[in-house]
PDB file of C-alpha atoms in Angstrom:
ATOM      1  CA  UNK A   1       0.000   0.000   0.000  1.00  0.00           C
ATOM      2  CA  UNK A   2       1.226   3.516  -1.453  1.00  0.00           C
ATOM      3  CA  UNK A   3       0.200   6.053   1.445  1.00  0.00           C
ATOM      4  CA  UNK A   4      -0.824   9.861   0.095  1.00  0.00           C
ATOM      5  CA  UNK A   5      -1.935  12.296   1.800  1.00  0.00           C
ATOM      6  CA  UNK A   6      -4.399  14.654   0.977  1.00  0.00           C
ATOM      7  CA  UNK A   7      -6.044  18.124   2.801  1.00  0.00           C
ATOM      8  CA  UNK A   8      -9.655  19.962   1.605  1.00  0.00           C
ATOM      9  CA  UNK A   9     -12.296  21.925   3.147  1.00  0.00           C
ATOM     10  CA  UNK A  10     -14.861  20.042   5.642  1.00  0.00           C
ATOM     11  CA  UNK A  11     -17.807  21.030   2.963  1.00  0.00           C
ATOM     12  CA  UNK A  12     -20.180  19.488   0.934  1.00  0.00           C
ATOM     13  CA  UNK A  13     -17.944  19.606  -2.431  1.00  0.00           C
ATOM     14  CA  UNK A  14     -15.981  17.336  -0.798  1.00  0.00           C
ATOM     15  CA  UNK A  15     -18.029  14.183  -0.426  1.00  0.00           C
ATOM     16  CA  UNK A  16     -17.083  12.173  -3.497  1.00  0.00           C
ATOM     17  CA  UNK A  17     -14.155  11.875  -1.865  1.00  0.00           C
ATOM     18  CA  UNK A  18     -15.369  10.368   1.949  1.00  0.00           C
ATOM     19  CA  UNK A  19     -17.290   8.029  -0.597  1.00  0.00           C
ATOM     20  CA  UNK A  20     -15.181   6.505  -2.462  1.00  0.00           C
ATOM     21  CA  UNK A  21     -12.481   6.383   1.074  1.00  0.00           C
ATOM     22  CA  UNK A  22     -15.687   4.083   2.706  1.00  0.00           C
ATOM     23  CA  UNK A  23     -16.285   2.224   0.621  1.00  0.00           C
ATOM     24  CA  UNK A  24     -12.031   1.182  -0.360  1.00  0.00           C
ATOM     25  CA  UNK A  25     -11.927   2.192  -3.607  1.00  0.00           C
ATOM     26  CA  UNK A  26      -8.537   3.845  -3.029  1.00  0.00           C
ATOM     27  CA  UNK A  27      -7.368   0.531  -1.222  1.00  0.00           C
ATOM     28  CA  UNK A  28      -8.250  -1.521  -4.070  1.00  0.00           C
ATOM     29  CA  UNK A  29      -5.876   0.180  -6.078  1.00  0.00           C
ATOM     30  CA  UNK A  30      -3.313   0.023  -3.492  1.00  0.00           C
ATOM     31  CA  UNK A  31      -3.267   3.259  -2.227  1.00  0.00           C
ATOM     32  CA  UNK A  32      -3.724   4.271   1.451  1.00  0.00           C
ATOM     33  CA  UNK A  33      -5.312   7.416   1.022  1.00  0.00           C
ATOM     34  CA  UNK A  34      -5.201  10.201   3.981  1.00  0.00           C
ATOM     35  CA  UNK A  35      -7.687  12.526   4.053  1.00  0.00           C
ATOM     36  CA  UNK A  36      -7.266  15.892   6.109  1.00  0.00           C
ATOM     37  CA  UNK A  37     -10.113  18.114   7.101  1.00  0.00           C
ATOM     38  CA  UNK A  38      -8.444  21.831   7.186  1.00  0.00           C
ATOM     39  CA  UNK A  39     -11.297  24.443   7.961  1.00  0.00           C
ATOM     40  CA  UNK A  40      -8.609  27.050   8.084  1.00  0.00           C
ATOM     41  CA  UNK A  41      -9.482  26.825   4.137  1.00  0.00           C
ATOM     42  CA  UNK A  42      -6.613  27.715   1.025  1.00  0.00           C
ATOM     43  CA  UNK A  43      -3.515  29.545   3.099  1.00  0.00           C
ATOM     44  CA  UNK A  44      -3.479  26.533   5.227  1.00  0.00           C
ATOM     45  CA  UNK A  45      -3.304  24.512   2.325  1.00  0.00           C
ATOM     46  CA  UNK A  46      -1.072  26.319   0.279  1.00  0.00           C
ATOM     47  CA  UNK A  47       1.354  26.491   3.248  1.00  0.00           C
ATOM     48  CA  UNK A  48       1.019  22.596   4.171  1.00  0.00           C
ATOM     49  CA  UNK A  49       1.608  21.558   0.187  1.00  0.00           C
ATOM     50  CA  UNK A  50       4.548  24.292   0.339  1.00  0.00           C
ATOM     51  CA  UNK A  51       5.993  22.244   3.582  1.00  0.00           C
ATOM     52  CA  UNK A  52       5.248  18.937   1.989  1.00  0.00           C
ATOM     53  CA  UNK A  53       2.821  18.635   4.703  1.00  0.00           C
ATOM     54  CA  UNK A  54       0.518  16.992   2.443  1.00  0.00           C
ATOM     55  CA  UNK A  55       0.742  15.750  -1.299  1.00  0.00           C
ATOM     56  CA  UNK A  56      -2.867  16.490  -2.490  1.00  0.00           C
ATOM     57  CA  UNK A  57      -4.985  19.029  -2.014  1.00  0.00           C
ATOM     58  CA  UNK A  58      -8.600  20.177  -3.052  1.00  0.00           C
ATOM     59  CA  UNK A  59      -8.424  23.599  -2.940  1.00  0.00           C
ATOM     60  CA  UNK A  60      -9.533  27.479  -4.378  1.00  0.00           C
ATOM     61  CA  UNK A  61      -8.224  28.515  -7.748  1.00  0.00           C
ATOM     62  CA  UNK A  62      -7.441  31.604  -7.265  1.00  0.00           C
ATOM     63  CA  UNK A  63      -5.608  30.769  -4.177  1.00  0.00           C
ATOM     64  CA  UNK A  64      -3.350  28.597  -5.184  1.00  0.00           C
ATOM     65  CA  UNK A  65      -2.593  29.817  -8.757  1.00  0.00           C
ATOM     66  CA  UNK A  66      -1.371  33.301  -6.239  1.00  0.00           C
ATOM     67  CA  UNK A  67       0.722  30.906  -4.699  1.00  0.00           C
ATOM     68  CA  UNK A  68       2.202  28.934  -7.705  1.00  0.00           C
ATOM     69  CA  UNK A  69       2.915  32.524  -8.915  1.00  0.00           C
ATOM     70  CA  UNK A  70       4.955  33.326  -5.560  1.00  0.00           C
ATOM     71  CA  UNK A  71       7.015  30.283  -5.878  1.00  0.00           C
ATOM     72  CA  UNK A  72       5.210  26.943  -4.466  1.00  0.00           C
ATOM     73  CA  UNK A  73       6.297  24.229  -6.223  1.00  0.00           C
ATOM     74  CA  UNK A  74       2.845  22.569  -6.788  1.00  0.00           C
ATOM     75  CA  UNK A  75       0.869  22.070 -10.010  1.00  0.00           C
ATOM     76  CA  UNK A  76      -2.730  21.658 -11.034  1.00  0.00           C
ATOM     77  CA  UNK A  77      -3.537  18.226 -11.728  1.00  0.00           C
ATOM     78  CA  UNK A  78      -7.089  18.702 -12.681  1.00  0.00           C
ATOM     79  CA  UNK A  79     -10.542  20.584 -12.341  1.00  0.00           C
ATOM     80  CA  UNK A  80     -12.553  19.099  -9.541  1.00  0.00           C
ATOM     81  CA  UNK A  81     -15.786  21.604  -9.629  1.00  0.00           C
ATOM     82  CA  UNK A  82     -15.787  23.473 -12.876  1.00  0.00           C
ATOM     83  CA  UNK A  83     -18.900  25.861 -11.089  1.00  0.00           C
ATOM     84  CA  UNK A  84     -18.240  29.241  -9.815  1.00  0.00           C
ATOM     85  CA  UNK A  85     -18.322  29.488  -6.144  1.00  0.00           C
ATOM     86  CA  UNK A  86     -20.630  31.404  -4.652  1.00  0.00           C
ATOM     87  CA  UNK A  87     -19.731  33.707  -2.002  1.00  0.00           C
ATOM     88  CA  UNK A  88     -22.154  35.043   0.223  1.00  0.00           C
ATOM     89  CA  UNK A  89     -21.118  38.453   1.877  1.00  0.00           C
ATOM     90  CA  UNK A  90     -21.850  38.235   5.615  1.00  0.00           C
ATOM     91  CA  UNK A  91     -21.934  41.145   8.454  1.00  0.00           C
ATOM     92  CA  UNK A  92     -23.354  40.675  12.081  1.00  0.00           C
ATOM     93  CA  UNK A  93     -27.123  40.634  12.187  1.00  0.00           C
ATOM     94  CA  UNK A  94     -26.846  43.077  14.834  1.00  0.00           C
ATOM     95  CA  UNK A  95     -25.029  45.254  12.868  1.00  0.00           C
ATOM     96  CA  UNK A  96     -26.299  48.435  11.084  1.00  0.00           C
ATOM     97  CA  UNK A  97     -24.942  47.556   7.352  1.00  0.00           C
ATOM     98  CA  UNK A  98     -27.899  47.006   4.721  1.00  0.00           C
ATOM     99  CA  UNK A  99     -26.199  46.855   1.732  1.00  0.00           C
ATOM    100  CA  UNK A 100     -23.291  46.328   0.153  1.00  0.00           C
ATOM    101  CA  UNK A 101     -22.474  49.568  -0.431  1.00  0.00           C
ATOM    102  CA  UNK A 102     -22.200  50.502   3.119  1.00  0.00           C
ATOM    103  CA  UNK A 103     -19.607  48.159   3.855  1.00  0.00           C
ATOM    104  CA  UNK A 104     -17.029  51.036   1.557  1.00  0.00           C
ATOM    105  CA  UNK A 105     -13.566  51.187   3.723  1.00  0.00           C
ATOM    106  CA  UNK A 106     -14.928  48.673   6.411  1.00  0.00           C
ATOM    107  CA  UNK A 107     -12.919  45.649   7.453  1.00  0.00           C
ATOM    108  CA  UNK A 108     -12.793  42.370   5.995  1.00  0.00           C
ATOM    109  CA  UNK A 109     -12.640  38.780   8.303  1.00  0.00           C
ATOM    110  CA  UNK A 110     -10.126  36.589   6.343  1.00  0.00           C
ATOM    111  CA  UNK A 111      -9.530  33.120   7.184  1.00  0.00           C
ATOM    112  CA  UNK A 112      -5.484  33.982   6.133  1.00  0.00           C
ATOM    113  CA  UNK A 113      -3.790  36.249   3.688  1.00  0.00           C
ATOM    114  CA  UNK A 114      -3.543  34.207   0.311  1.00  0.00           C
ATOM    115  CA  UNK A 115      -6.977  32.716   1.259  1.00  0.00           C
ATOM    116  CA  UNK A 116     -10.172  33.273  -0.602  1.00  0.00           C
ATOM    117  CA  UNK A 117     -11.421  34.854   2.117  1.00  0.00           C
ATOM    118  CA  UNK A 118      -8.914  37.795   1.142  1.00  0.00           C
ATOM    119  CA  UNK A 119      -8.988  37.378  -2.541  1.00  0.00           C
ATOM    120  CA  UNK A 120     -12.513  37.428  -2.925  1.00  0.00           C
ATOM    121  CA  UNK A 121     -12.431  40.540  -1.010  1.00  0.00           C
ATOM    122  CA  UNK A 122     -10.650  42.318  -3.619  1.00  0.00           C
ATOM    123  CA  UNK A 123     -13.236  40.790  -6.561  1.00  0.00           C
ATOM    124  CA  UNK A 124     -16.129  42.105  -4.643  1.00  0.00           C
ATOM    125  CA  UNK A 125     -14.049  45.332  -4.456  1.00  0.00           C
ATOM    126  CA  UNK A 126     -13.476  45.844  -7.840  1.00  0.00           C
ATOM    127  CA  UNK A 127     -17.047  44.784  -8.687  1.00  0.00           C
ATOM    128  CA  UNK A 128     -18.347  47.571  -5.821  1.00  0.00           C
ATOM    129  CA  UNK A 129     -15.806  50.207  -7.531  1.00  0.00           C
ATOM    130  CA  UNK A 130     -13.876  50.451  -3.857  1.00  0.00           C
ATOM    131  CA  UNK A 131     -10.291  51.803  -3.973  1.00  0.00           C
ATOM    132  CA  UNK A 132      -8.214  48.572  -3.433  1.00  0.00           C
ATOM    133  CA  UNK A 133      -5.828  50.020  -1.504  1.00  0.00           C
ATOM    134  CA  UNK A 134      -8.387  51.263   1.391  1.00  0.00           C
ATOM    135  CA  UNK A 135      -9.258  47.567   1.929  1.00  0.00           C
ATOM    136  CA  UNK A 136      -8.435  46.250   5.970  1.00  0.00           C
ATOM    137  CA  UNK A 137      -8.764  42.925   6.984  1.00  0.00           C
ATOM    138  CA  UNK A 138      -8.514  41.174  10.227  1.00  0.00           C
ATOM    139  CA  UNK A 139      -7.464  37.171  10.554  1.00  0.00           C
ATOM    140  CA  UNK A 140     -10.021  34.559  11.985  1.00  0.00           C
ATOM    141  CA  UNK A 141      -8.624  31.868  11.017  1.00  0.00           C
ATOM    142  CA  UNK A 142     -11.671  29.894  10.490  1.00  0.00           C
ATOM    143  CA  UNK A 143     -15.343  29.924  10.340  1.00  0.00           C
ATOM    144  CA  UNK A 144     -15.676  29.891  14.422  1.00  0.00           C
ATOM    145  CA  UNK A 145     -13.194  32.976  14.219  1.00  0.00           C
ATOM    146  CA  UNK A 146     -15.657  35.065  12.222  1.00  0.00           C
ATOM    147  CA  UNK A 147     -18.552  34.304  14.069  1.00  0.00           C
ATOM    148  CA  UNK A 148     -17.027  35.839  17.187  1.00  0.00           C
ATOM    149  CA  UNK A 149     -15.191  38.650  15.696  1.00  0.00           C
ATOM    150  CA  UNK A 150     -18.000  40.097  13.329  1.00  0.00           C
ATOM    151  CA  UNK A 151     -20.301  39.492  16.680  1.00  0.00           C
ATOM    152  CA  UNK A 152     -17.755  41.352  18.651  1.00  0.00           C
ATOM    153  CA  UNK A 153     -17.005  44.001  16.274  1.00  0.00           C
ATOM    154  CA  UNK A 154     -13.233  43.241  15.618  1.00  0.00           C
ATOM    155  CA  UNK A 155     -14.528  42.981  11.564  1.00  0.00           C
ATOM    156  CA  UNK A 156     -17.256  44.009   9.724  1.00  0.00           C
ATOM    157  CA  UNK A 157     -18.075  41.625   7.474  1.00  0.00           C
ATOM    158  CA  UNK A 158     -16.863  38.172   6.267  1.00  0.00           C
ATOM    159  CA  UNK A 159     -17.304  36.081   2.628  1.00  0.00           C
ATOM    160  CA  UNK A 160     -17.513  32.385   2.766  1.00  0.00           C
ATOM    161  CA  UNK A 161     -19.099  29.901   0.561  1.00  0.00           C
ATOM    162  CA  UNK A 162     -22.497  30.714   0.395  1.00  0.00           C
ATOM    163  CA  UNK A 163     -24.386  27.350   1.578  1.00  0.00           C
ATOM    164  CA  UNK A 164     -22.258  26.762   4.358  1.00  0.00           C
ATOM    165  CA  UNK A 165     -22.503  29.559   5.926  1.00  0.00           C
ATOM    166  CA  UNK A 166     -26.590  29.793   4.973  1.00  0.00           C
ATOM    167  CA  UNK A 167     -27.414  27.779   8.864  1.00  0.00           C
ATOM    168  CA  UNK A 168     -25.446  30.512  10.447  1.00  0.00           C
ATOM    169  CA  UNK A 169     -27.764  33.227   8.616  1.00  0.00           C
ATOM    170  CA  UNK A 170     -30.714  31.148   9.206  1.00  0.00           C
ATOM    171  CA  UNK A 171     -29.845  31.281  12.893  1.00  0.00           C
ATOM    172  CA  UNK A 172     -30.115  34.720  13.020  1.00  0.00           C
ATOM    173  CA  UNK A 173     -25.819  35.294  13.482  1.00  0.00           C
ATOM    174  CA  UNK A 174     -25.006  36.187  10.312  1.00  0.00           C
ATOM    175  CA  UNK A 175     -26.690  38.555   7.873  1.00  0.00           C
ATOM    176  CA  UNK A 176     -25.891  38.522   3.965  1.00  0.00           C
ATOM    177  CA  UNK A 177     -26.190  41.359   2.405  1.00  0.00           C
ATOM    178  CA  UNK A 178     -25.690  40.091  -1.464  1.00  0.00           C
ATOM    179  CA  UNK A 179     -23.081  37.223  -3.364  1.00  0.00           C
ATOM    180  CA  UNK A 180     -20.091  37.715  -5.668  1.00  0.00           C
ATOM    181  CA  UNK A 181     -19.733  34.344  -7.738  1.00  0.00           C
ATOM    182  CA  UNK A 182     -16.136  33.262  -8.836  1.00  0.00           C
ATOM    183  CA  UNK A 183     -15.326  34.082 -12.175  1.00  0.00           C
ATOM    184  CA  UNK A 184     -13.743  30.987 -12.619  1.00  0.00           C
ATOM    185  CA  UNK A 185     -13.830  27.312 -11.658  1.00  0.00           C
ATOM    186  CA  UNK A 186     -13.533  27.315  -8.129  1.00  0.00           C
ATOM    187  CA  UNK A 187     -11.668  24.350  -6.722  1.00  0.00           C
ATOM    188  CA  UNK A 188      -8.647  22.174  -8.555  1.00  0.00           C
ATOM    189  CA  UNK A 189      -6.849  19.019  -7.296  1.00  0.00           C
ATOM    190  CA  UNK A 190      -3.514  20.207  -6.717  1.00  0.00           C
ATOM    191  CA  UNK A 191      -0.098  17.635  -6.168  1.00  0.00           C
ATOM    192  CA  UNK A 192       3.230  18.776  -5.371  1.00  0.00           C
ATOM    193  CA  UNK A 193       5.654  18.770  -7.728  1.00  0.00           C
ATOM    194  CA  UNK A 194       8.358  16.053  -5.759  1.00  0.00           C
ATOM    195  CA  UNK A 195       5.113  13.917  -5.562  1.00  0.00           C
ATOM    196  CA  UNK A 196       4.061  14.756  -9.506  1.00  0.00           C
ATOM    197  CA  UNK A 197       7.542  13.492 -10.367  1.00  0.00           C
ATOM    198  CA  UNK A 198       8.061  10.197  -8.109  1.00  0.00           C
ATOM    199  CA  UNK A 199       4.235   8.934  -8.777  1.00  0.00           C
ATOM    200  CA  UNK A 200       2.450   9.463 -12.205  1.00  0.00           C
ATOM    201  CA  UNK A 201       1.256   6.144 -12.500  1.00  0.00           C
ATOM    202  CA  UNK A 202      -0.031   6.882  -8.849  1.00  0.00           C
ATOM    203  CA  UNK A 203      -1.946   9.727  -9.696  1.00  0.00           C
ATOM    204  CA  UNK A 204      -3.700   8.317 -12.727  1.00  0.00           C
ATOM    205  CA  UNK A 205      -4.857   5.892 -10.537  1.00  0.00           C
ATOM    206  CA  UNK A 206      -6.004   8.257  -7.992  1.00  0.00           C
ATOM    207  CA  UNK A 207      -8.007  10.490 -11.114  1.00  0.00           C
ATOM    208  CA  UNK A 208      -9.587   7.137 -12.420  1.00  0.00           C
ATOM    209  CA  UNK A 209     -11.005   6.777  -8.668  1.00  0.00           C
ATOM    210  CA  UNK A 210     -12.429   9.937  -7.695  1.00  0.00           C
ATOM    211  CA  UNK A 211     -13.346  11.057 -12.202  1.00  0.00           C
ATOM    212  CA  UNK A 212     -15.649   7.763 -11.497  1.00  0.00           C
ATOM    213  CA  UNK A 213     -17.418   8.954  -7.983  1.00  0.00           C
ATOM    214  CA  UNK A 214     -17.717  12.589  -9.317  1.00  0.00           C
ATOM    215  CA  UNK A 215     -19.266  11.465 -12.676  1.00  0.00           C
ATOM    216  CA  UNK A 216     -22.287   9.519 -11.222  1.00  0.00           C
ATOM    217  CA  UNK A 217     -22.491  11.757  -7.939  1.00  0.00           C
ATOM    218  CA  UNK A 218     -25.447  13.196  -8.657  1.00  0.00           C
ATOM    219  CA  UNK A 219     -27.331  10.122  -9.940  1.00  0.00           C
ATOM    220  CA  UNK A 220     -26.796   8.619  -6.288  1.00  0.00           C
ATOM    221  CA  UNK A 221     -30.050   7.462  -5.068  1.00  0.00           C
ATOM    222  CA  UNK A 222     -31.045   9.837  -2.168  1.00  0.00           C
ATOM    223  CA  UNK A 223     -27.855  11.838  -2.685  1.00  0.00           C
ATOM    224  CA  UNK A 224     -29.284  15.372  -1.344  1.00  0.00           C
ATOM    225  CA  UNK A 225     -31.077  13.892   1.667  1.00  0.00           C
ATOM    226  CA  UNK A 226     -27.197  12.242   2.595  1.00  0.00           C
ATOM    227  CA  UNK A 227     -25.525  15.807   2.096  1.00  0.00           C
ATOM    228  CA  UNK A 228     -27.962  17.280   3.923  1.00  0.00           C
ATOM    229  CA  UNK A 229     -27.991  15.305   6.733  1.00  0.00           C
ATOM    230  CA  UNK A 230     -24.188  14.864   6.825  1.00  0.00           C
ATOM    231  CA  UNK A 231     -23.690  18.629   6.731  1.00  0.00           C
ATOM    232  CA  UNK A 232     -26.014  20.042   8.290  1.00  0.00           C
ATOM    233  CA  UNK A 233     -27.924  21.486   5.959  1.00  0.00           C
ATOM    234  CA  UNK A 234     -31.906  21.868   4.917  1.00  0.00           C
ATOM    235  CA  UNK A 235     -32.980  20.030   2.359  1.00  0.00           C
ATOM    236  CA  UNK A 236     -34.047  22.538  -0.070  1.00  0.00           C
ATOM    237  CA  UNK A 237     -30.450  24.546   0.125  1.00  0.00           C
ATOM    238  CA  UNK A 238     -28.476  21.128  -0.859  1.00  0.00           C
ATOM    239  CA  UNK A 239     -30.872  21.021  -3.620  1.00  0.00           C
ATOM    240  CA  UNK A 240     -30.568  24.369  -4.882  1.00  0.00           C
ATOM    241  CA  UNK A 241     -26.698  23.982  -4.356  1.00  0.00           C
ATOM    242  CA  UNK A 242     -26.415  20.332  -6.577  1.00  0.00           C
ATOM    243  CA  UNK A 243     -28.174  22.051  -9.281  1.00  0.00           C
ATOM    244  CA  UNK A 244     -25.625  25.047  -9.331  1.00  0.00           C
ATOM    245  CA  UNK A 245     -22.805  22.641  -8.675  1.00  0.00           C
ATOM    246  CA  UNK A 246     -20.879  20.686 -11.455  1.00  0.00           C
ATOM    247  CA  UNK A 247     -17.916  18.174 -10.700  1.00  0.00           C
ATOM    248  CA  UNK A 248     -15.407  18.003 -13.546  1.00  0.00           C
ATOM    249  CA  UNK A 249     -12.957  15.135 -15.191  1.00  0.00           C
ATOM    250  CA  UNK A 250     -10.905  17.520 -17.253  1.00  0.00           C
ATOM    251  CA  UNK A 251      -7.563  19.642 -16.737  1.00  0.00           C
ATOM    252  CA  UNK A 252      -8.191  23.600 -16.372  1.00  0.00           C
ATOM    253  CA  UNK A 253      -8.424  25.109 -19.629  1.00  0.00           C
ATOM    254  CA  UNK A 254      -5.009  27.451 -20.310  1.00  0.00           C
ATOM    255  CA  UNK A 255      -7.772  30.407 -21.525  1.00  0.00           C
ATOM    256  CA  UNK A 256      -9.416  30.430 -18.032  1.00  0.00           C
ATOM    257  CA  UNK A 257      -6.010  30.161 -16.467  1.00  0.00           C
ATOM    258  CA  UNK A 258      -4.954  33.216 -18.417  1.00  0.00           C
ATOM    259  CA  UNK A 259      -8.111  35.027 -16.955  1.00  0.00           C
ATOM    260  CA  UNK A 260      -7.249  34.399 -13.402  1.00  0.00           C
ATOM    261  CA  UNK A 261      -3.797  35.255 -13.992  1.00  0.00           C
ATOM    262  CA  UNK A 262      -5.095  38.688 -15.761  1.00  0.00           C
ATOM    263  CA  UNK A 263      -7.170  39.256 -12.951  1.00  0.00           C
ATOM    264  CA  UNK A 264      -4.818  38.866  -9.987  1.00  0.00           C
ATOM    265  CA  UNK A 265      -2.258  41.161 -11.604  1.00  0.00           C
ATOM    266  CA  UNK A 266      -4.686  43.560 -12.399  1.00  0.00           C
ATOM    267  CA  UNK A 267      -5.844  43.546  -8.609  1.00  0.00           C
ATOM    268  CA  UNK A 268      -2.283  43.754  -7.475  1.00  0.00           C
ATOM    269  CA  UNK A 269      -2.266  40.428  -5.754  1.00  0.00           C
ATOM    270  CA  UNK A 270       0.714  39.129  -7.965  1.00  0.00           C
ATOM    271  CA  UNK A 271       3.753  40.665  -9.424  1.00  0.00           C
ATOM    272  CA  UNK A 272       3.969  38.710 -12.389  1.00  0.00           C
ATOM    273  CA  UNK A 273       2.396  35.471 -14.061  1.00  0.00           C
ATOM    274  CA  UNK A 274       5.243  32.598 -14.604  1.00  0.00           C
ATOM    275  CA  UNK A 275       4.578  30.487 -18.209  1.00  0.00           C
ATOM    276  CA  UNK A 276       1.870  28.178 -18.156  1.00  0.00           C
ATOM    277  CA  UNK A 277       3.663  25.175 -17.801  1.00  0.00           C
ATOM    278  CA  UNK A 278       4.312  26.278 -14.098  1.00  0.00           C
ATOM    279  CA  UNK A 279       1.047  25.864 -13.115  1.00  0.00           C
ATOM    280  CA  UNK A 280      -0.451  22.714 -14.958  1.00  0.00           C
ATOM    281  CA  UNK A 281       0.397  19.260 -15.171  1.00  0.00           C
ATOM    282  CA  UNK A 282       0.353  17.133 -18.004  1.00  0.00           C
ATOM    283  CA  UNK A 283      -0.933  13.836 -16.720  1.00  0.00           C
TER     284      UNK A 283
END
């Protein structure tokens, strides 16, 4: 047995892969496959891959290509969800912000600097027309760090994926005041490069697996009342997420590549974009 590890979020998107780890489909191709949880989200990844904490990840786009560009020797292996994400854009429900608009030169919660938590940020700038360079931001680490420093007024507001932060709203913690969608595919399956180049034949394996489970995911009998119940979630907002959610078997297309790369320079969150070949991996 071949161990690998591998990190993602503790969300939904991420269930193809619990599936296919209960029921040994990773064993019976040899391959001892450790799954992380890391709700710290994609700085916490990037740093672990850039450690060679970990040799897989699921993680953000637009996080990691940042971090490719700033010198982590990683690649993307493939697409996993092709889908935007959506972010929802959260404040205290006690707070006095209705829109938007009102939350000009207020500070942002972000999980860590390099995470989408802080990207995003400067998206939903640039859509708002906010000067980039008046943004703040305070780190919360995680989802439990946000709750307690928008409700104790260390931040203003927060972004996080939209559904799983939706219970939080619906318990009356969190407002959201609108969404700003990704406008790209949001998360790739990421190696590191020492474990690109010691295990192709390992990989392949490991993308025959997990193509299979994300292919027929949504044909699983029951498959929204599992997610729901596994995460916490109503039944109707699993079912309104499946239908905006689509898994994907393919490598990241160089053209959308290009487009994040455009717009992180553009935002200032990268000196320069390295040739393609830095950033995708020819399986």
């Amino acid at each position: 047995m071949k161990t690998v590890k591998i990190v993602g979020v503790p969300e939904h998107f991420n269930l193809p892969w619990h599936l296919a780890l209960e029921e040994g489909a990773f064993e019976d191709r040899g391959i001892d496959l450790q799954w992380e949880d890391i709700p710290e989200g994609t700085g916490r990844m990037c740093q672990l891959l850039s450690e060679n904490k970990t040799d897989l990840a699921i993680i953000l786009t637009e996080g990691i290509v940042k971090s490719i560009s700033e010198g982590n020797q990683v690649k993307i292996v493939q697409e996993y969800i092709a889908s935007p994400l959506l972010w929802g854009v959260h404040v205290s429900a006690q707070s006095d912000f209705e829109h938007l608009s009102d939350l000009r030169g207020a500070k942002a919660a972000i999980s860590r600097f390099g995470s989408g938590s802080h990207l995003m940020a400067f998206v939903q700038a640039q859509n708002e027309g906010w000067d980039l360079n008046a943004l703040q931001f305070e780190v919360i680490n995680d989802l439990e760090g946000a709750i307690k420093s928008l409700s104790e007024g260390t931040a203003d507001y927060f972004m996080w994926e939209h559904f799983t932060t939706k219970p939080i709203v619906d318990n009356g913690v969190f407002r959201r005041l609108g969404d700003c969608p990704t406008p790209w595919p949001c998360f790739m399956l990421v190696a590191t490069n020492g474990f690109l180049e010691e295990n192709k034949i390992l990989i392949t394996h490991i993308l025959e697996v997990i193509n299979l489970y994300t292919a027929e995911f949504k044909n699983i009998p029951s498959i929204d009342r599992t997610l729901a119940n596994r995460y916490g979630q109503k039944l109707e907002d699993i079912q309104t997420w499946l239908s905006l959610t689509s898994w994907s078997q393919n490598q990241l297309d160089s053209g959308v590549l290009e487009n994040v790369l455009d717009t992180l320079q553009q935002l200032k969150l990268i000196e320069k974009a390295l040739p393609l070949r830095h950033y995708l991996e020819d399986i």
